Coordinates of C-alpha atoms in Angstrom, one line a residue:
Chain T
M68 CA 152.0 151.9 37.6
M69 CA 153.7 154.7 35.8
E70 CA 152.5 157.3 38.2
A71 CA 152.8 155.0 41.2
V72 CA 156.0 156.7 42.5
P73 CA 155.5 160.4 42.5
G74 CA 158.8 162.2 41.9
A75 CA 160.4 159.4 39.8
L76 CA 161.6 160.1 36.3
G77 CA 158.9 161.2 33.9
T78 CA 156.3 162.4 36.4
S79 CA 155.0 165.9 37.0
A80 CA 156.4 165.9 40.5
S81 CA 159.9 165.1 39.1
F82 CA 159.5 168.0 36.7
A83 CA 158.7 170.3 39.6
L84 CA 161.8 169.0 41.5
R85 CA 164.0 169.6 38.5
L86 CA 162.6 173.1 38.1
G87 CA 163.4 173.8 41.7
Q88 CA 166.9 172.5 41.1
I89 CA 167.4 174.8 38.1
V90 CA 166.1 177.8 40.0
F91 CA 168.3 177.2 43.1
S92 CA 171.5 176.2 41.3
S93 CA 171.4 179.0 38.8
A94 CA 170.6 181.5 41.7
S95 CA 173.6 180.2 43.6
L96 CA 175.7 180.6 40.5
L97 CA 174.5 184.1 39.8
F98 CA 174.9 185.3 43.3
M99 CA 178.5 184.1 43.3
C100 CA 179.5 184.9 39.7
L101 CA 178.2 188.5 39.4
D102 CA 180.8 189.2 42.0
V103 CA 184.3 189.8 40.7
Q104 CA 186.7 188.1 43.1
F105 CA 185.2 184.6 43.5
Y106 CA 188.1 182.9 41.8
S107 CA 190.5 184.1 44.5
Y108 CA 189.0 181.6 47.0
T109 CA 189.2 177.8 46.3
S110 CA 185.8 177.1 47.9
F111 CA 184.0 179.7 45.8
S112 CA 185.5 178.4 42.6
Y113 CA 184.5 174.9 43.6
L114 CA 180.9 176.1 44.2
V115 CA 180.8 177.7 40.8
T116 CA 182.2 174.6 39.2
V117 CA 179.7 172.3 40.9
M118 CA 176.7 174.6 40.2
G119 CA 177.9 174.9 36.6
L120 CA 177.5 171.1 36.4
V121 CA 174.2 170.9 38.3
T122 CA 172.4 173.5 36.2
P123 CA 172.8 171.8 32.7
W124 CA 172.2 168.4 34.2
S125 CA 168.9 169.6 35.8
V126 CA 167.9 171.4 32.6
S127 CA 168.4 168.4 30.4
L128 CA 166.4 166.1 32.8
A129 CA 163.7 168.7 33.1
L130 CA 163.4 168.6 29.3
V131 CA 163.0 164.8 29.4
D132 CA 160.4 165.1 32.2
A133 CA 158.5 167.8 30.3
Y134 CA 158.5 165.7 27.1
S135 CA 157.3 162.7 29.1
V136 CA 154.5 164.6 30.8
F137 CA 153.2 166.8 28.1
V138 CA 154.0 165.0 24.8
K139 CA 154.4 161.3 25.1
C140 CA 155.1 159.0 27.9
L141 CA 158.7 157.7 27.4
P142 CA 159.5 154.1 28.2
R143 CA 161.8 153.8 31.3
Q144 CA 164.8 151.6 31.0
P145 CA 166.6 150.4 34.1
R146 CA 170.0 151.2 32.7
V147 CA 169.1 154.8 31.9
L148 CA 167.5 155.2 35.3
L149 CA 170.7 153.8 37.0
V150 CA 172.8 156.4 35.2
I151 CA 170.4 159.1 36.3
I152 CA 170.5 157.9 39.9
V153 CA 174.3 157.8 40.0
G154 CA 174.5 161.2 38.4
D155 CA 172.0 162.8 40.8
W156 CA 173.7 161.1 43.7
A157 CA 177.2 162.3 42.8
L158 CA 176.0 165.8 42.1
S159 CA 174.1 166.0 45.4
F160 CA 177.2 165.1 47.4
L161 CA 179.3 167.6 45.4
S162 CA 176.6 170.3 46.1
L163 CA 176.6 169.5 49.8
G164 CA 180.3 169.8 50.0
A165 CA 180.4 173.0 48.0
A166 CA 177.6 174.5 50.1
C167 CA 179.4 173.6 53.4
S168 CA 182.7 174.9 52.2
T169 CA 181.2 178.2 51.0
A170 CA 179.2 178.7 54.2
S171 CA 182.2 178.1 56.5
V172 CA 184.6 180.2 54.4
T173 CA 182.0 183.0 54.4
S174 CA 181.6 182.9 58.1
L175 CA 185.4 182.9 58.6
L176 CA 185.8 185.9 56.2
A177 CA 183.0 187.8 58.0
D178 CA 184.6 187.2 61.4
Y179 CA 188.3 187.7 60.7
E180 CA 188.8 189.7 57.5
S181 CA 186.2 192.4 57.3
S182 CA 188.4 194.2 54.8
Y183 CA 188.1 191.2 52.4
C184 CA 184.3 190.9 52.9
P185 CA 182.1 194.0 53.0
S186 CA 178.7 193.2 54.4
K187 CA 177.0 193.5 51.0
I188 CA 179.3 191.0 49.3
C189 CA 179.3 188.7 52.4
S190 CA 175.5 188.5 52.4
R191 CA 175.6 187.5 48.7
Y192 CA 178.1 184.7 49.6
Q193 CA 175.7 183.6 52.3
L194 CA 172.7 183.6 49.9
S195 CA 174.7 181.6 47.4
A196 CA 175.5 179.0 50.0
A197 CA 171.9 178.8 51.1
M198 CA 170.8 178.3 47.5
A199 CA 173.4 175.6 47.1
F200 CA 171.9 173.8 50.2
M201 CA 168.4 173.9 48.7
S202 CA 169.8 172.6 45.4
W203 CA 171.5 169.7 47.3
F204 CA 168.2 168.9 49.1
L205 CA 166.2 168.7 45.9
S206 CA 168.9 166.6 44.1
F207 CA 168.9 164.2 47.0
A208 CA 165.1 163.9 46.9
S209 CA 165.3 163.1 43.2
T210 CA 167.9 160.4 43.9
L211 CA 165.7 158.8 46.6
F212 CA 162.5 158.8 44.4
N213 CA 164.3 157.3 41.5
L214 CA 166.0 154.7 43.7
W215 CA 162.6 153.8 45.1
L216 CA 161.4 153.2 41.5
L217 CA 164.4 151.1 40.4
P218 CA 163.4 147.7 42.0
S219 CA 160.0 147.8 40.3
L220 CA 161.5 147.9 36.8
Chain L
M1310 CA 170.3 134.3 54.9
M1311 CA 171.8 136.0 57.9
E1312 CA 175.2 136.3 56.2
A1313 CA 173.7 137.0 52.7
V1314 CA 174.4 140.8 52.8
P1315 CA 178.0 141.3 53.9
G1316 CA 178.3 144.6 55.8
A1317 CA 174.8 144.6 57.2
L1318 CA 174.1 144.7 60.9
G1319 CA 175.5 141.8 62.9
T1320 CA 178.1 140.5 60.4
S1321 CA 181.8 140.5 60.6
A1322 CA 182.2 142.9 57.7
S1323 CA 179.9 145.4 59.6
F1324 CA 182.1 145.0 62.6
A1325 CA 185.2 145.8 60.5
L1326 CA 183.4 148.9 59.1
R1327 CA 182.5 150.1 62.6
L1328 CA 186.1 149.6 63.8
G1329 CA 187.3 151.7 60.8
Q1330 CA 184.8 154.4 61.8
I1331 CA 185.9 154.4 65.4
V1332 CA 189.6 154.7 64.3
F1333 CA 189.0 157.5 61.8
S1334 CA 186.6 159.6 63.8
S1335 CA 188.6 159.4 67.0
A1336 CA 191.8 160.2 65.1
S1337 CA 190.0 163.2 63.6
L1338 CA 188.9 164.3 67.0
L1339 CA 192.3 163.9 68.5
F1340 CA 194.2 165.7 65.8
M1341 CA 191.7 168.6 66.3
C1342 CA 191.3 168.6 70.0
L1343 CA 194.9 168.2 71.1
D1344 CA 195.4 171.6 69.6
V1345 CA 194.3 174.5 71.8
Q1346 CA 192.5 177.0 69.7
F1347 CA 190.0 174.9 67.8
Y1348 CA 187.0 176.6 69.5
S1349 CA 187.9 180.0 68.0
Y1350 CA 186.7 178.8 64.5
T1351 CA 183.1 177.7 64.0
S1352 CA 184.0 175.0 61.5
F1353 CA 186.5 173.3 63.8
S1354 CA 184.0 173.4 66.7
Y1355 CA 181.4 171.8 64.4
L1356 CA 183.9 169.1 63.3
V1357 CA 184.6 168.3 67.0
T1358 CA 180.9 168.2 67.8
V1359 CA 180.1 165.8 64.9
M1360 CA 183.0 163.5 65.5
G1361 CA 182.1 163.5 69.2
L1362 CA 178.7 162.1 68.1
V1363 CA 180.1 159.7 65.5
T1364 CA 182.6 158.0 67.9
P1365 CA 180.1 156.8 70.6
W1366 CA 177.6 155.8 67.9
S1367 CA 180.1 153.7 66.2
V1368 CA 181.4 152.2 69.4
S1369 CA 177.9 151.1 70.5
L1370 CA 177.1 149.6 67.2
A1371 CA 180.5 147.9 67.1
L1372 CA 179.7 146.3 70.5
V1373 CA 176.4 145.1 69.1
D1374 CA 178.2 143.6 66.1
A1375 CA 180.8 142.0 68.2
Y1376 CA 178.2 140.4 70.4
S1377 CA 176.3 139.2 67.4
V1378 CA 179.4 137.7 65.7
F1379 CA 181.3 136.2 68.7
V1380 CA 178.6 135.3 71.3
K1381 CA 175.1 134.9 69.9
C1382 CA 173.4 135.8 66.7
L1383 CA 170.9 138.5 67.6
P1384 CA 167.5 138.7 65.9
R1385 CA 167.2 141.6 63.5
Q1386 CA 164.0 143.7 63.7
P1387 CA 163.1 146.0 60.8
R1388 CA 162.3 148.9 63.3
V1389 CA 165.7 148.7 64.9
L1390 CA 167.4 148.5 61.6
L1391 CA 165.5 151.6 60.4
V1392 CA 166.7 153.6 63.3
I1393 CA 170.2 152.5 62.7
I1394 CA 170.0 153.4 59.0
V1395 CA 168.5 156.8 59.7
G1396 CA 171.2 157.5 62.3
D1397 CA 174.0 156.4 60.1
W1398 CA 172.6 158.4 57.2
A1399 CA 172.3 161.6 59.3
L1400 CA 175.8 161.2 60.8
S1401 CA 177.3 160.6 57.4
F1402 CA 175.9 163.8 56.0
L1403 CA 177.0 165.7 59.1
S1404 CA 180.5 164.2 58.7
L1405 CA 180.7 165.2 55.1
G1406 CA 179.7 168.7 55.9
A1407 CA 182.2 169.0 58.7
A1408 CA 185.0 167.6 56.6
C1409 CA 184.3 170.0 53.8
S1410 CA 184.1 173.0 56.1
T1411 CA 187.3 172.1 57.9
A1412 CA 189.2 171.4 54.6
S1413 CA 188.1 174.7 53.1
V1414 CA 188.8 176.8 56.2
T1415 CA 192.2 175.2 56.5
S1416 CA 193.1 176.0 53.0
L1417 CA 191.9 179.6 53.4
L1418 CA 193.9 180.0 56.6
A1419 CA 197.0 178.5 55.0
D1420 CA 196.7 180.9 52.1
Y1421 CA 195.8 184.2 53.8
E1422 CA 196.6 184.2 57.4
S1423 CA 199.9 182.4 57.9
S1424 CA 200.1 184.1 61.3
Y1425 CA 197.0 182.2 62.5
C1426 CA 198.2 178.9 61.0
P1427 CA 201.8 177.8 61.4
S1428 CA 202.6 174.9 59.1
K1429 CA 202.7 172.3 61.9
I1430 CA 199.2 173.1 63.1
C1431 CA 197.9 173.5 59.6
S1432 CA 199.0 170.0 58.6
R1433 CA 197.2 168.7 61.7
Y1434 CA 194.0 170.4 60.6
Q1435 CA 194.4 168.9 57.2
L1436 CA 194.9 165.4 58.7
S1437 CA 191.8 165.9 60.8
A1438 CA 189.8 166.8 57.7
A1439 CA 191.1 163.8 55.8
M1440 CA 190.2 161.4 58.7
A1441 CA 186.7 163.0 58.8
F1442 CA 186.3 162.2 55.1
M1443 CA 187.3 158.6 55.6
S1444 CA 184.8 158.4 58.5
W1445 CA 182.1 159.8 56.2
F1446 CA 182.9 157.2 53.6
L1447 CA 182.7 154.3 56.0
S1448 CA 179.4 155.6 57.6
F1449 CA 177.9 155.9 54.2
A1450 CA 179.0 152.4 53.3
S1451 CA 177.2 151.1 56.4
T1452 CA 174.1 153.0 55.5
L1453 CA 174.0 151.5 52.0
F1454 CA 174.6 147.9 53.2
N1455 CA 171.9 148.2 55.8
L1456 CA 169.5 149.8 53.4
W1457 CA 170.2 146.8 51.0
L1458 CA 169.2 144.4 53.8
L1459 CA 166.0 146.2 54.8
P1460 CA 163.6 145.0 52.1
S1461 CA 164.5 141.3 52.8
L1462 CA 163.3 141.6 56.4

């Protein structure tokens, strides 16, 4: 019963999903932040804000999963699960929005303002947007798996 | 039983949701298309493409709902409902992405290239993005209501 839904809270698949989210969101954050001028564009600041929320959220849930897998299986309460589902859901939408904004602004900068966007920095923006898309996808997968589990509790 | 889930396929609430989607998506399309130079920006072309998909999809489902409400209650098959849920779900994500891209590109244009974006045209871009956000919200509401209905079939 507890392992019936792979990917739900407290399983090893969920731990793997969270690890992926941590990797992709922090990569997106680093590609954007190690550059100097990200705060001069609204979309890039938004991406940094959202990824700065996703990373600690994923880290804390990965810790819960790791504890549940390796130490002691934690009881799952519907109320806690609901909070996690809503959080994942909101963060996945924010990630999608941030990724789309970053991608479109980057393509606009690359086309029209080559003085603002040397090719080295532009490719970093693109990588950051791609990482944010991956992070969105994994967050959304977590939401769906937990939502699947919810009725059985 | 048939009216147990307001907003699911074939109810009057669903008809209202579809009407809202038609209004917002076609408004977004018109605000963008009646301008001449939308095809010179990738994000704006993308918004036009997505809204050009959302409008006929919503119109056809609104016709199904109207038939079901006013003429004869249609039987609901799980397979058809699944296709509708997946379609709504995909279109709602595409709408969200298009709305975010348009909004961010518009804000960038308004800040940096005032020659490309006179304030009259810029406010039309913003209106178009806002309409696309409303259309996303209604599509997503339809998805959730239908998803709620699915297990009971």
